[in-house]
mmCIF file of C-alpha atoms in Angstrom:
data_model
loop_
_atom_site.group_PDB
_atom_site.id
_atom_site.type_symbol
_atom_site.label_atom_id
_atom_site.label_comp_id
_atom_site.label_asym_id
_atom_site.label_seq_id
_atom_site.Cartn_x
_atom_site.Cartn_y
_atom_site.Cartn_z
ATOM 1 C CA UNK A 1 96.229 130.239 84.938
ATOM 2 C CA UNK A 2 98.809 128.386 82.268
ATOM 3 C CA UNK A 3 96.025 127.648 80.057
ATOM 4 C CA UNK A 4 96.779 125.169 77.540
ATOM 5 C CA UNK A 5 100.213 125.550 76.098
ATOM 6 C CA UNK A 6 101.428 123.046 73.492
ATOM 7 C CA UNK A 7 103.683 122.238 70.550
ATOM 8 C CA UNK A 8 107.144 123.959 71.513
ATOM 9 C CA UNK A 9 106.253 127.440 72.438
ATOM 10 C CA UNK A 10 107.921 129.867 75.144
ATOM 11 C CA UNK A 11 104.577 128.795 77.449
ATOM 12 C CA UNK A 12 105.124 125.068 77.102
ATOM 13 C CA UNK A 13 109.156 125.173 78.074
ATOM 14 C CA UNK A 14 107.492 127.869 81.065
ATOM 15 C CA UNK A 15 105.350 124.921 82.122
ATOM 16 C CA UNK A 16 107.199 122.147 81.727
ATOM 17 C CA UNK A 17 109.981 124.029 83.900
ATOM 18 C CA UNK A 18 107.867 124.392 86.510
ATOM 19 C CA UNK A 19 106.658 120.764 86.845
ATOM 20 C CA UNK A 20 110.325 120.378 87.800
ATOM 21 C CA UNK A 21 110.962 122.802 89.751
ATOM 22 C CA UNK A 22 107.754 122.066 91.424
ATOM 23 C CA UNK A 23 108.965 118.055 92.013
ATOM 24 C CA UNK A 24 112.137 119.004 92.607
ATOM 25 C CA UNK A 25 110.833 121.503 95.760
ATOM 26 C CA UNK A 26 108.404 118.928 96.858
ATOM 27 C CA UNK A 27 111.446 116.428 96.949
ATOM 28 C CA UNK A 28 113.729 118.659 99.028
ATOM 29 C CA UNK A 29 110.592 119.699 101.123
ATOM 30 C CA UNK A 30 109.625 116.216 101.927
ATOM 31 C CA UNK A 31 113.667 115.095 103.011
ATOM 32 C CA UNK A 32 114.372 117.921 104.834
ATOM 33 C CA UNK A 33 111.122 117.216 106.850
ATOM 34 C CA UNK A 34 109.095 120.264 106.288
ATOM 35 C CA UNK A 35 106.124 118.411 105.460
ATOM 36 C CA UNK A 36 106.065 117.229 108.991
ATOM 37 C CA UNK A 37 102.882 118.001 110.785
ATOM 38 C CA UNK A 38 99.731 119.494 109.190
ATOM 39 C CA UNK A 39 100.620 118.427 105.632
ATOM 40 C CA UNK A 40 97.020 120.001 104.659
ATOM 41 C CA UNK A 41 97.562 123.437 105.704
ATOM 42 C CA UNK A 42 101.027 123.193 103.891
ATOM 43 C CA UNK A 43 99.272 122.308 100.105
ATOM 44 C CA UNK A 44 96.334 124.816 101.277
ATOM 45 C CA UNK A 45 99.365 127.845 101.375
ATOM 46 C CA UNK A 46 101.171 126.418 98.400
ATOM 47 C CA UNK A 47 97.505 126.638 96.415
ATOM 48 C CA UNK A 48 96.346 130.010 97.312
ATOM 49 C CA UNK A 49 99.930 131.579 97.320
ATOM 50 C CA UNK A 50 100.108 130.231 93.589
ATOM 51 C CA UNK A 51 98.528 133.122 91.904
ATOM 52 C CA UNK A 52 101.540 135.322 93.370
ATOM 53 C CA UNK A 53 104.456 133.214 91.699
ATOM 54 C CA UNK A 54 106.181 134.724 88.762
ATOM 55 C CA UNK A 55 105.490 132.954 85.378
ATOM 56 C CA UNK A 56 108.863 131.316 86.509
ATOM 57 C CA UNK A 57 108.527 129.348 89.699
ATOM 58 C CA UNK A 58 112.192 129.832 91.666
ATOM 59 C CA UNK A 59 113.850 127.030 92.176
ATOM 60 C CA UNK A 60 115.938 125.144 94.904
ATOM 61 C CA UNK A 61 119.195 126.692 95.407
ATOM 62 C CA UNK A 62 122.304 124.362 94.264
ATOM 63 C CA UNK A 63 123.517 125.728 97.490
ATOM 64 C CA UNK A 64 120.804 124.251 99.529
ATOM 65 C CA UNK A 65 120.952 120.936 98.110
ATOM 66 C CA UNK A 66 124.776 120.517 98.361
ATOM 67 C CA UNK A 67 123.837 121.931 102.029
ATOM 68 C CA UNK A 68 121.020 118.866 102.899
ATOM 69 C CA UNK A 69 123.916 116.673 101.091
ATOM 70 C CA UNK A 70 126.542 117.354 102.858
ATOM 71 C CA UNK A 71 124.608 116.754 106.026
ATOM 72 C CA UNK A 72 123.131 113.612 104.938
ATOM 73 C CA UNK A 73 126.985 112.496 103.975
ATOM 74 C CA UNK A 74 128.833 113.721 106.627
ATOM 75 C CA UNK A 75 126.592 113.060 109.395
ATOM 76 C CA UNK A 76 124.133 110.454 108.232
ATOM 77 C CA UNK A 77 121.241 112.982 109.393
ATOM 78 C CA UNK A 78 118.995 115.177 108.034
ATOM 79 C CA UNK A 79 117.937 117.963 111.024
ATOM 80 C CA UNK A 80 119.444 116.357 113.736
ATOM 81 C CA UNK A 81 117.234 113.245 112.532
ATOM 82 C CA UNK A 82 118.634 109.928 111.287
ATOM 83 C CA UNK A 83 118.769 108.806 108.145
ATOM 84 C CA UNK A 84 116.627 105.733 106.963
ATOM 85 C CA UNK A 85 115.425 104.347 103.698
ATOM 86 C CA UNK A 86 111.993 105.542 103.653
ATOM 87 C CA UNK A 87 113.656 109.269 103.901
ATOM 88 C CA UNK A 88 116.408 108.451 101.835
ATOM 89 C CA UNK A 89 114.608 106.830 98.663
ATOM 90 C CA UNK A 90 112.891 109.564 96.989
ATOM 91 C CA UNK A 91 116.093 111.763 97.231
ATOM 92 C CA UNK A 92 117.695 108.499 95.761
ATOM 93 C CA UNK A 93 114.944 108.009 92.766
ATOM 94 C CA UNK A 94 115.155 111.352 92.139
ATOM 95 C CA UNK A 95 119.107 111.486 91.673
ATOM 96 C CA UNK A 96 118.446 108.573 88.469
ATOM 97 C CA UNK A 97 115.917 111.102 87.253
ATOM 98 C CA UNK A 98 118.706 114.062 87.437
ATOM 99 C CA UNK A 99 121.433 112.019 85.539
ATOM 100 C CA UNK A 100 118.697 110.787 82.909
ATOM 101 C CA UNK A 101 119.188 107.219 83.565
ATOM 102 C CA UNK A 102 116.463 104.981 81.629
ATOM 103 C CA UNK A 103 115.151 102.217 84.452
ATOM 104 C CA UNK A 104 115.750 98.700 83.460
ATOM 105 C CA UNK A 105 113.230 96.852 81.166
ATOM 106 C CA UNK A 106 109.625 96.881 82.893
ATOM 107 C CA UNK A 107 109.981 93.115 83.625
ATOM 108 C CA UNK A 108 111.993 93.818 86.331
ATOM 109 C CA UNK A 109 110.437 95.290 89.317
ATOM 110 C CA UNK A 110 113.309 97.851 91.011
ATOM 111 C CA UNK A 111 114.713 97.773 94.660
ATOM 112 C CA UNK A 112 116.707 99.604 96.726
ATOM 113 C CA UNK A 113 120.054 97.986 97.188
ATOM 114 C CA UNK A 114 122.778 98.416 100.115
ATOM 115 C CA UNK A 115 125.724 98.448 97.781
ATOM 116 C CA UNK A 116 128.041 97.061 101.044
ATOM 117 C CA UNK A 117 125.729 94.428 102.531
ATOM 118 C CA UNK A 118 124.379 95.239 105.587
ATOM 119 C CA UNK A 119 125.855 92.067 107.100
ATOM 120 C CA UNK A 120 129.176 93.570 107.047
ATOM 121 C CA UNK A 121 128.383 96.820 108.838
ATOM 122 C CA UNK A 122 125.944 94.831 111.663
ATOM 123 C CA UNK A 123 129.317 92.809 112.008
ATOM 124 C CA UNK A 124 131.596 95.598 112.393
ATOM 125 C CA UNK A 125 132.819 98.083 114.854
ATOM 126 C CA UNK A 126 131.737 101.485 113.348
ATOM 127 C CA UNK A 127 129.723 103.624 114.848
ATOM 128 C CA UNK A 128 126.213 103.954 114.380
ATOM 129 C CA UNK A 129 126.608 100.767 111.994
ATOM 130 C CA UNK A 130 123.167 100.563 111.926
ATOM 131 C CA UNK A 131 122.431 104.051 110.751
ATOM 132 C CA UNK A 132 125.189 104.325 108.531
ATOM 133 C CA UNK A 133 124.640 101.714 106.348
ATOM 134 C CA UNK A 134 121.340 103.106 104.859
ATOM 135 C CA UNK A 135 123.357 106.539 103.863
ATOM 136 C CA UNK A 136 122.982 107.267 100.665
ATOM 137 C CA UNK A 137 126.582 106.749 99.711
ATOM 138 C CA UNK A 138 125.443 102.711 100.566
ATOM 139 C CA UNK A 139 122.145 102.903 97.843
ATOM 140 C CA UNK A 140 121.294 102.470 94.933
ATOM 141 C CA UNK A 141 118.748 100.925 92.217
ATOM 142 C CA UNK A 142 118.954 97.804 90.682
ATOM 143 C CA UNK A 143 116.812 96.022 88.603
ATOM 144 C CA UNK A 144 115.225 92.597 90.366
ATOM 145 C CA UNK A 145 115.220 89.339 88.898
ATOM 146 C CA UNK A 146 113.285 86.473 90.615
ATOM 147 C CA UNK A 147 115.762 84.160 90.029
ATOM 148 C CA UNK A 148 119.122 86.394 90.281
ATOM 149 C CA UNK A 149 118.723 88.654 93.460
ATOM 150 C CA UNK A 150 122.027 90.193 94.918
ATOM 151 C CA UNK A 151 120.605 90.051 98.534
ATOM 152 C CA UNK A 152 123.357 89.895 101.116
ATOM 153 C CA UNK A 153 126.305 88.738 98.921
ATOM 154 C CA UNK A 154 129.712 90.717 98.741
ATOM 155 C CA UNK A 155 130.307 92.422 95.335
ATOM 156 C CA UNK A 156 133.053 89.992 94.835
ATOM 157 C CA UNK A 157 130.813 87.095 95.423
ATOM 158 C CA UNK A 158 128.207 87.613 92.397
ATOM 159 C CA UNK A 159 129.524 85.735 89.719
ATOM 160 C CA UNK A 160 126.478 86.281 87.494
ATOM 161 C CA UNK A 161 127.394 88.496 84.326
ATOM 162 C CA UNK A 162 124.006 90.191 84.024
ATOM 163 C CA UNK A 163 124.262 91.072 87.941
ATOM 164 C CA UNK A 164 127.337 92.297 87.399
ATOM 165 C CA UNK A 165 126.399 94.637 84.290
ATOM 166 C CA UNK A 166 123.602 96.193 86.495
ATOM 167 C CA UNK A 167 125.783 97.171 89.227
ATOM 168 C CA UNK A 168 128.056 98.714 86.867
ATOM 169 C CA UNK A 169 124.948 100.572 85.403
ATOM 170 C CA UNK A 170 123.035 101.214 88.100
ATOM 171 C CA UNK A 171 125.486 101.580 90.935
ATOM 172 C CA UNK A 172 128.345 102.789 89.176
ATOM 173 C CA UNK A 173 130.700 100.511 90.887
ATOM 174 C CA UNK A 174 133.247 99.103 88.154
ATOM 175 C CA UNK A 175 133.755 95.255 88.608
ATOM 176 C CA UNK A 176 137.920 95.981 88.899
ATOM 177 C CA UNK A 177 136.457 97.530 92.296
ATOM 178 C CA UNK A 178 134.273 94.607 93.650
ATOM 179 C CA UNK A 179 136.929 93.261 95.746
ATOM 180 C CA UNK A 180 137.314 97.040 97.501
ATOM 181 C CA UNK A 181 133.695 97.674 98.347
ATOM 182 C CA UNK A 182 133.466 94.424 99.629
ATOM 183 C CA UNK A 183 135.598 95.397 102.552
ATOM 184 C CA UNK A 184 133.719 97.287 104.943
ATOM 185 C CA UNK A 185 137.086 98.475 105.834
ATOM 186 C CA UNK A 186 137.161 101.104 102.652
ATOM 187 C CA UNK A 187 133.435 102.426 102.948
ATOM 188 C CA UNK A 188 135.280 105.726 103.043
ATOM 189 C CA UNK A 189 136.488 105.249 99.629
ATOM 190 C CA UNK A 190 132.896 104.639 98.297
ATOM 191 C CA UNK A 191 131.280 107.539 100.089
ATOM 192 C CA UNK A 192 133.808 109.979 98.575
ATOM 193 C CA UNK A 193 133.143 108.297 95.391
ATOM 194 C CA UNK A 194 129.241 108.425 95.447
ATOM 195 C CA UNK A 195 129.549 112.044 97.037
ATOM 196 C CA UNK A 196 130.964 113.300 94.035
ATOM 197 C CA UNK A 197 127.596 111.487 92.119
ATOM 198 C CA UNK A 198 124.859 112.963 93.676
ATOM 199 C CA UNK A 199 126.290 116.531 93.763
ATOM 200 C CA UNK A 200 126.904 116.218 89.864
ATOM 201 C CA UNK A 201 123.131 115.305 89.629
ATOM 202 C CA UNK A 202 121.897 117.996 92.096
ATOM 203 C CA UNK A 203 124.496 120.313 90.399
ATOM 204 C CA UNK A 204 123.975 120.035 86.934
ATOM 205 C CA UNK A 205 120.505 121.110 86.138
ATOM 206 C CA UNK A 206 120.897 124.631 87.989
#
């Protein structure tokens, strides 16, 4: 149906639109669980309703992403289910993807990081410390090193300079702040700060 479009013409911006919004859909789909059950009937409508999109596939709504968001922030659930990593990671990937962050070099395989160590919530007295602590507002990428891995330490214990420069990078999390978001007292503070993150990323490109 799209044919072959190349070089820079109205087709190929048409297509290459569409691969987003395509990935971006399947993203959304996939975290807000609607690919739950017969996956195989669900890419069986999507093929033979695809003659009947406009040359413009429509898009995710800003509104519903701040919507699965705000649910995911506020309430560390997404449709009355709990949050874990394996739902949380592609929405996290993707987020990178939105702000056009380059990964680290290729020698370095990538890993989800809990940006307050989970020792500190399993320690604590908040609620649902064991769900919590995989919200998003708690993850983010960083680059692995086999001989440098942040593991379980406090922010404020990583003395290692090239550590350090990936969190800034990858977590934005300024090293003036280490000694704050190593207190599982102020995860507040970082959830309104990573808040405002993601719904710049989801925001931005719509």
């Amino acid at each position: 149906r799209k044919e072959r479009p190349v070089g820079a013409s109205k087709q190929t911006k048409i297509f290459q639109k569409n691969c987003f919004i395509t990935w971006d859909l399947l993203i959304y789909e996939y975290v807000s669980r609607l690919w739950r059950g017969s996956s195989d009937s669900t890419i069986a409508y999507n093929i033979s309703t695809l003659s009947s999109k406009p040359s413009l596939f429509e898009a995710v709504k800003k509104e519903e992403w701040f919507k699965l968001l705000k649910e995911i922030f506020d309430k560390s659930q997404v449709k009355n289910t709990d949050v874990s990593i394996a739902l949380m990671k592609p929405i996290l990937y993707h987020m990178y993807c939105l702000k056009e962050i380059s990964p680290p070099d290729s020698k370095y395989p990538i890993e989800v990081d809990h940006i307050i160590p989970q020792a500190l919530f399993k320690g604590s007295s908040l609620e649902r410390n064991d769900i919590v602590q995989d919200n998003l507002f708690n993850l983010g990428l960083l680059p692995k090193n086999n001989n440098i891995s942040k593991s379980d330490k406090k922010l404020v214990e990583i003395s290692d300079a090239w550590l350090k420069n990936q969190i800034k990078r990858y977590e934005f999390v300024d090293e003036k702040d280490f000694p704050k978001y190593s207190n599982i007292n102020n995860y507040m503070d970082l959830f309104k700060k990573r808040k405002k993150i993601f719904e710049e990323a989801f925001g931005c490109c719509r």
